[in-house]
Short mmCIF file of C-alpha atoms in Angstrom, two decimals:
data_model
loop_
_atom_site.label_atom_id
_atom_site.label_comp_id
_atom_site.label_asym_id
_atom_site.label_seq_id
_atom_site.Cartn_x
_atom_site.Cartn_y
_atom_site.Cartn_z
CA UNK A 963 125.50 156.74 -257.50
CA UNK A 964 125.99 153.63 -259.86
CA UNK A 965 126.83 154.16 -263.50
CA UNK A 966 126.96 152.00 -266.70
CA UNK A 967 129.01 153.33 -269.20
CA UNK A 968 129.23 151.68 -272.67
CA UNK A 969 131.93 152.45 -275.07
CA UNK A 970 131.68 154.01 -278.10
CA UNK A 971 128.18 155.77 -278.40
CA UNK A 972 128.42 154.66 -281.97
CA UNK A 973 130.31 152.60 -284.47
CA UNK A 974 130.80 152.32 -288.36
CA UNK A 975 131.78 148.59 -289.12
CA UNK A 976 132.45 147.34 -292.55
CA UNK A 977 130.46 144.17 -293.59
CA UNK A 978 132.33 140.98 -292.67
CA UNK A 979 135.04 143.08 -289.96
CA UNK A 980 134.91 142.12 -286.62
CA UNK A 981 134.55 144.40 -283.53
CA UNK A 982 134.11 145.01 -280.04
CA UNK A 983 133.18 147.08 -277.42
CA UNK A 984 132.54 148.16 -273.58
CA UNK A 985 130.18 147.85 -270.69
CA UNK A 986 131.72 148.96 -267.91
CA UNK A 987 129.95 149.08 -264.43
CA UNK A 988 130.38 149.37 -260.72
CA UNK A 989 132.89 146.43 -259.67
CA UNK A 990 131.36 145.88 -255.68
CA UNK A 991 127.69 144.51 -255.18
CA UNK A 992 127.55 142.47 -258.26
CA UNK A 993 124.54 140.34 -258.74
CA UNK A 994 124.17 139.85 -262.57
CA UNK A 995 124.74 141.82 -265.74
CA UNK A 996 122.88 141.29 -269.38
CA UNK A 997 123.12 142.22 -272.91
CA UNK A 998 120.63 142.92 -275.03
CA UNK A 999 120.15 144.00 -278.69
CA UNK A 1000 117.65 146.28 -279.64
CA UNK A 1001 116.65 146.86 -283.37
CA UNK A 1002 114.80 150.19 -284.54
CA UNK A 1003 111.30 150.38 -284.24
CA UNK A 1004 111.37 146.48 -281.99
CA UNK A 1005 112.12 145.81 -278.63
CA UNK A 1006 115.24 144.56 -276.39
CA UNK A 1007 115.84 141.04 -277.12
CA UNK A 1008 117.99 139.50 -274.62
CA UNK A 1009 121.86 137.89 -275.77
CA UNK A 1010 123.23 136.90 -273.04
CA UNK A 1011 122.66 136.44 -268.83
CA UNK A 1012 126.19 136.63 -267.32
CA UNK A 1013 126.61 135.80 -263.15
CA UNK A 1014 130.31 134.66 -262.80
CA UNK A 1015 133.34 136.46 -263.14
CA UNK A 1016 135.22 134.81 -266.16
CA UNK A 1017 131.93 134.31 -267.74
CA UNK A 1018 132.53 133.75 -271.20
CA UNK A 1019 129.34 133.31 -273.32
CA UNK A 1020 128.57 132.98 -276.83
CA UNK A 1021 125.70 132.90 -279.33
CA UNK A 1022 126.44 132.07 -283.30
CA UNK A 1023 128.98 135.05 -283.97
CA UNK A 1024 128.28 137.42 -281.57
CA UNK A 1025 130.17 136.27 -277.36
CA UNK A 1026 130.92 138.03 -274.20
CA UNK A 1027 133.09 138.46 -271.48
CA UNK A 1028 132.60 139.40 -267.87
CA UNK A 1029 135.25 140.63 -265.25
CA UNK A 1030 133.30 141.56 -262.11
CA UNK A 1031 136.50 142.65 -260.37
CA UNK A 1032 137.67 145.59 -262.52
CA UNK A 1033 134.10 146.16 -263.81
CA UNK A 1034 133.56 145.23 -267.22
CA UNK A 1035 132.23 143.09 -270.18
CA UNK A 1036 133.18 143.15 -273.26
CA UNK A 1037 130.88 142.01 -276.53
CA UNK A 1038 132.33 140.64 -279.28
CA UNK A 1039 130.72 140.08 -283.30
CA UNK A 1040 132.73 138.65 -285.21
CA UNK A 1041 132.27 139.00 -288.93
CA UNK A 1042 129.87 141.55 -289.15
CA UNK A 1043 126.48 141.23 -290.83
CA UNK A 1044 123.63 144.09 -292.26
CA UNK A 1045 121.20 142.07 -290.00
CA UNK A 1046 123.90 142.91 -286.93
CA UNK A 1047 123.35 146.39 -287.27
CA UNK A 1048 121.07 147.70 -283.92
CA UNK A 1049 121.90 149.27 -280.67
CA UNK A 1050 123.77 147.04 -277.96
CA UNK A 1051 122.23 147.52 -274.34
CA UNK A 1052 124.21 146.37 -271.12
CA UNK A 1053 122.10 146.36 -267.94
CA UNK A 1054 123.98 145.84 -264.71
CA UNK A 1055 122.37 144.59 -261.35
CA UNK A 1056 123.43 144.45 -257.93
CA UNK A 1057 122.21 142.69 -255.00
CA UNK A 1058 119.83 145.23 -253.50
CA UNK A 1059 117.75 144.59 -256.84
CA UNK A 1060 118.80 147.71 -258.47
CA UNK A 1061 119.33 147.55 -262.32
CA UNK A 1062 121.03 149.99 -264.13
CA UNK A 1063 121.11 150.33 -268.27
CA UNK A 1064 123.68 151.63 -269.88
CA UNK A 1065 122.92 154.23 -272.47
CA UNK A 1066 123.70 151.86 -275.22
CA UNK A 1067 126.34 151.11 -278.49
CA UNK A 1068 124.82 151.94 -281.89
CA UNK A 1069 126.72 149.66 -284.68
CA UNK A 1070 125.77 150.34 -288.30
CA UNK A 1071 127.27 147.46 -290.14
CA UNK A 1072 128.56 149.13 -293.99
CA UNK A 1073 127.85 147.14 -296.81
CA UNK B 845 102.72 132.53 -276.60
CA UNK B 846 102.17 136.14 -276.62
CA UNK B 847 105.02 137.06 -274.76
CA UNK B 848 104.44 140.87 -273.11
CA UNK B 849 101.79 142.88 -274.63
CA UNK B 850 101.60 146.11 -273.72
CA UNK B 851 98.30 148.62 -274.41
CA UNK B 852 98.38 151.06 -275.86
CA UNK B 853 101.32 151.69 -278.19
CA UNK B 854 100.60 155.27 -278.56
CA UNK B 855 98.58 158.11 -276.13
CA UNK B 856 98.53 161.57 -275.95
CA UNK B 857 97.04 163.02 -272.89
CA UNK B 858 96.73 166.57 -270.97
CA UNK B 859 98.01 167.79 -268.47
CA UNK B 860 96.75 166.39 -265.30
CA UNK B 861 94.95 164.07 -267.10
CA UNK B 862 95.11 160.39 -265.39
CA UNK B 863 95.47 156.93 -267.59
CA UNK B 864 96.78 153.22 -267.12
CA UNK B 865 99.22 151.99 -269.08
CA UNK B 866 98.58 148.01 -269.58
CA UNK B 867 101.23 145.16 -269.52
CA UNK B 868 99.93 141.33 -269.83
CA UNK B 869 102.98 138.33 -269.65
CA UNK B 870 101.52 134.55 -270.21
CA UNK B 871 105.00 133.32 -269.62
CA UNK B 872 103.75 132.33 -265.87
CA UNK B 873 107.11 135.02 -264.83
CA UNK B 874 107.22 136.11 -261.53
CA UNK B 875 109.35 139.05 -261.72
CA UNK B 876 107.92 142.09 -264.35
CA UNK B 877 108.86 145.94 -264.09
CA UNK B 878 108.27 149.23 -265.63
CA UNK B 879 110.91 151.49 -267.46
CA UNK B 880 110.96 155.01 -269.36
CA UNK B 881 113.18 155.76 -272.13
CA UNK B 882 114.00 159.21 -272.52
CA UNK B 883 116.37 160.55 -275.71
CA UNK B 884 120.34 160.28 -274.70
CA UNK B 885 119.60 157.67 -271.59
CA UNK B 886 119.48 154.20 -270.86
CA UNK B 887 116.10 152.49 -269.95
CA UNK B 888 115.19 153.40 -266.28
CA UNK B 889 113.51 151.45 -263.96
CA UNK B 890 110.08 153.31 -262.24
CA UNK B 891 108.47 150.20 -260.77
CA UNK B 892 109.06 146.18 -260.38
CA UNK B 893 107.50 143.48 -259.14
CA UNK B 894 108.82 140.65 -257.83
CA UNK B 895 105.12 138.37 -257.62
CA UNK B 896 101.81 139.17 -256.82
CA UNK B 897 100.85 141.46 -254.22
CA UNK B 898 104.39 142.47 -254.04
CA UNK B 899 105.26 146.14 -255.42
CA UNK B 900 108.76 148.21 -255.13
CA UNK B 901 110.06 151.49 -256.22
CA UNK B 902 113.30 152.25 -258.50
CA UNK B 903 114.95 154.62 -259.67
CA UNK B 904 112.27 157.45 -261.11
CA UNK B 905 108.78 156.26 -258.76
CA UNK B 906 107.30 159.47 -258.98
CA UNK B 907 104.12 160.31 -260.76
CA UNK B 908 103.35 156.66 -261.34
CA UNK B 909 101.64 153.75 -258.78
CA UNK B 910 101.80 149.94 -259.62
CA UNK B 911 99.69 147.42 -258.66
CA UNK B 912 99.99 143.13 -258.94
CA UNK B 913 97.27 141.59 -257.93
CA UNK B 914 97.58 138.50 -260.78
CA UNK B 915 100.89 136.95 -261.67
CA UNK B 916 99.65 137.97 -265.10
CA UNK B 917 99.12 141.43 -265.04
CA UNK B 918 101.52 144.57 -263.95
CA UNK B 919 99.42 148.26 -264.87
CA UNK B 920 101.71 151.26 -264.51
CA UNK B 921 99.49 154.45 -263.48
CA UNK B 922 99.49 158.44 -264.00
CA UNK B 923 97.91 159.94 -261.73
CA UNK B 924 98.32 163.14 -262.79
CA UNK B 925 99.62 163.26 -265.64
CA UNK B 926 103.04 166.10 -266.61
CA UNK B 927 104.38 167.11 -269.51
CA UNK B 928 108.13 165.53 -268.15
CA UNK B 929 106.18 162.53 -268.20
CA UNK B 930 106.46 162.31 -272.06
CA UNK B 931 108.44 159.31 -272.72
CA UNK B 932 108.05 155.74 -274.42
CA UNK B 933 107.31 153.17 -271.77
CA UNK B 934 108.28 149.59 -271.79
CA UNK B 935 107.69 146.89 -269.89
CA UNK B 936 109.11 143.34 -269.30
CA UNK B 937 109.09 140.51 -267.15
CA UNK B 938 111.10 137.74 -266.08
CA UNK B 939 111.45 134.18 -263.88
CA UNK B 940 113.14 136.19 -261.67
CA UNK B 941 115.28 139.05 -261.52
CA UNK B 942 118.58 139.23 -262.99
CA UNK B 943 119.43 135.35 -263.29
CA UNK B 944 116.89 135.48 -266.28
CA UNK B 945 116.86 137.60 -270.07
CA UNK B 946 114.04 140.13 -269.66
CA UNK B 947 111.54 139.80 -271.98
CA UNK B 948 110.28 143.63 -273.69
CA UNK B 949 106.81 144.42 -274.42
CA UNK B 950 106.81 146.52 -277.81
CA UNK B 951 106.53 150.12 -275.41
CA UNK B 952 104.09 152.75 -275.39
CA UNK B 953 105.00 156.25 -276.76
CA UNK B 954 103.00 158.82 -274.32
CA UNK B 955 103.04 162.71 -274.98
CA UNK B 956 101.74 164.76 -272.18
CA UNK B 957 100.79 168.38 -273.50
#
């Protein structure tokens, strides 16, 4: 059975803090994993596409990690903003074209 | 560019009841699938397509049949509609899958009583 598991269901930041946190998926088969960031009421928008262990990616102040041999990714913001607040999707694929979500980190960024 | 547009954005049906969810890309993608979001877990995948004319299951198929006969155009259908089928629906599409972001349509938010 493969399972995504992102770390912590939820987070309180403080505006301008920084902060992290966990995708963690199954370390054999790996094709691909994503982020995405999904604001209430919108849809997914994709952050980052991430195919190499080492990957190291980045976009304004928000990067990621990927280590496909212990089965993880980390995303980073750094200096949090209002606008960052949304929920943080990971979505892991293998190579049998089976993607799996994770369930997804809420971050509410306090003014 | 439109992106994804999914129609409609809201349905209620009845029980056995049978409708077609629409999804239209004019990003020329080649890969486009079908997911359910259900309260406390991730986005699963019913149905993807990798081009036209080619169809494949994932991870919750039942209930629902997918068709591509355009590049263009991916409808997800109930056949018979349940009340476990009550769910928001989203669908997205892609160059290809995984080594591409996925782009979301805006979902459609189906009750089944």
């Amino acid at each position: 059975i493969l399972n995504v598991e992102q770390s912590p269901q939820s987070l309180h930041v403080q505006e301008g803090d920084s902060t992290n946190f966990t995708c963690s998926f199954p370390s054999s088969n790996f094709y691909a994993l994503h982020w995405y960031r999904w604001e209430t009421a919108k849809s997914p928008e994709a952050l980052f596409v991430m195919t190499l262990n080492g990957d190291e990616k980045k976009k304004g102040r928000i990067s990621a990690t990927l280590n496909t041999k212990e089965g993880y990714s980390y995303l980073y913001i750094k200096g949090s903003q209002p606008e960052d607040s949304a929920t943080y999707l990971c979505a892991f694929m293998n190579r049998d074209d089976k993607i799996i979500f994770g369930k997804g980190t809420r971050l509410h960024i306090l003014p | 560019n439109a992106g994804v547009t999914q129609t409609p954005k809201f349905q209620v049906l009845k029980t056995g009841q049978s409708m077609t969810l629409q999804c239209a890309q004019d990003m020329n993608h080649e890969y486009m699938s079908w997911y359910r979001q259900d309260p406390g877990m991730g986005l699963r995948l019913i149905h993807y397509s990798v081009g036209a004319g080619i169809t494949d299951q994932g991870e919750v198929p039942n209930g629902y049949n997918v068709s591509r006969s355009t590049t263009e155009d991916f409808p997800l259908r109930l056949l018979s509609a349940a009340p476990s089928q009550t769910s928001v629906y989203f669908c997205a599409s892609s160059y290809s899958y995984g080594l591409y972001g996925y782009t979301f349509g805006s979902g459609t938010r189906l009750t089944v009583v």
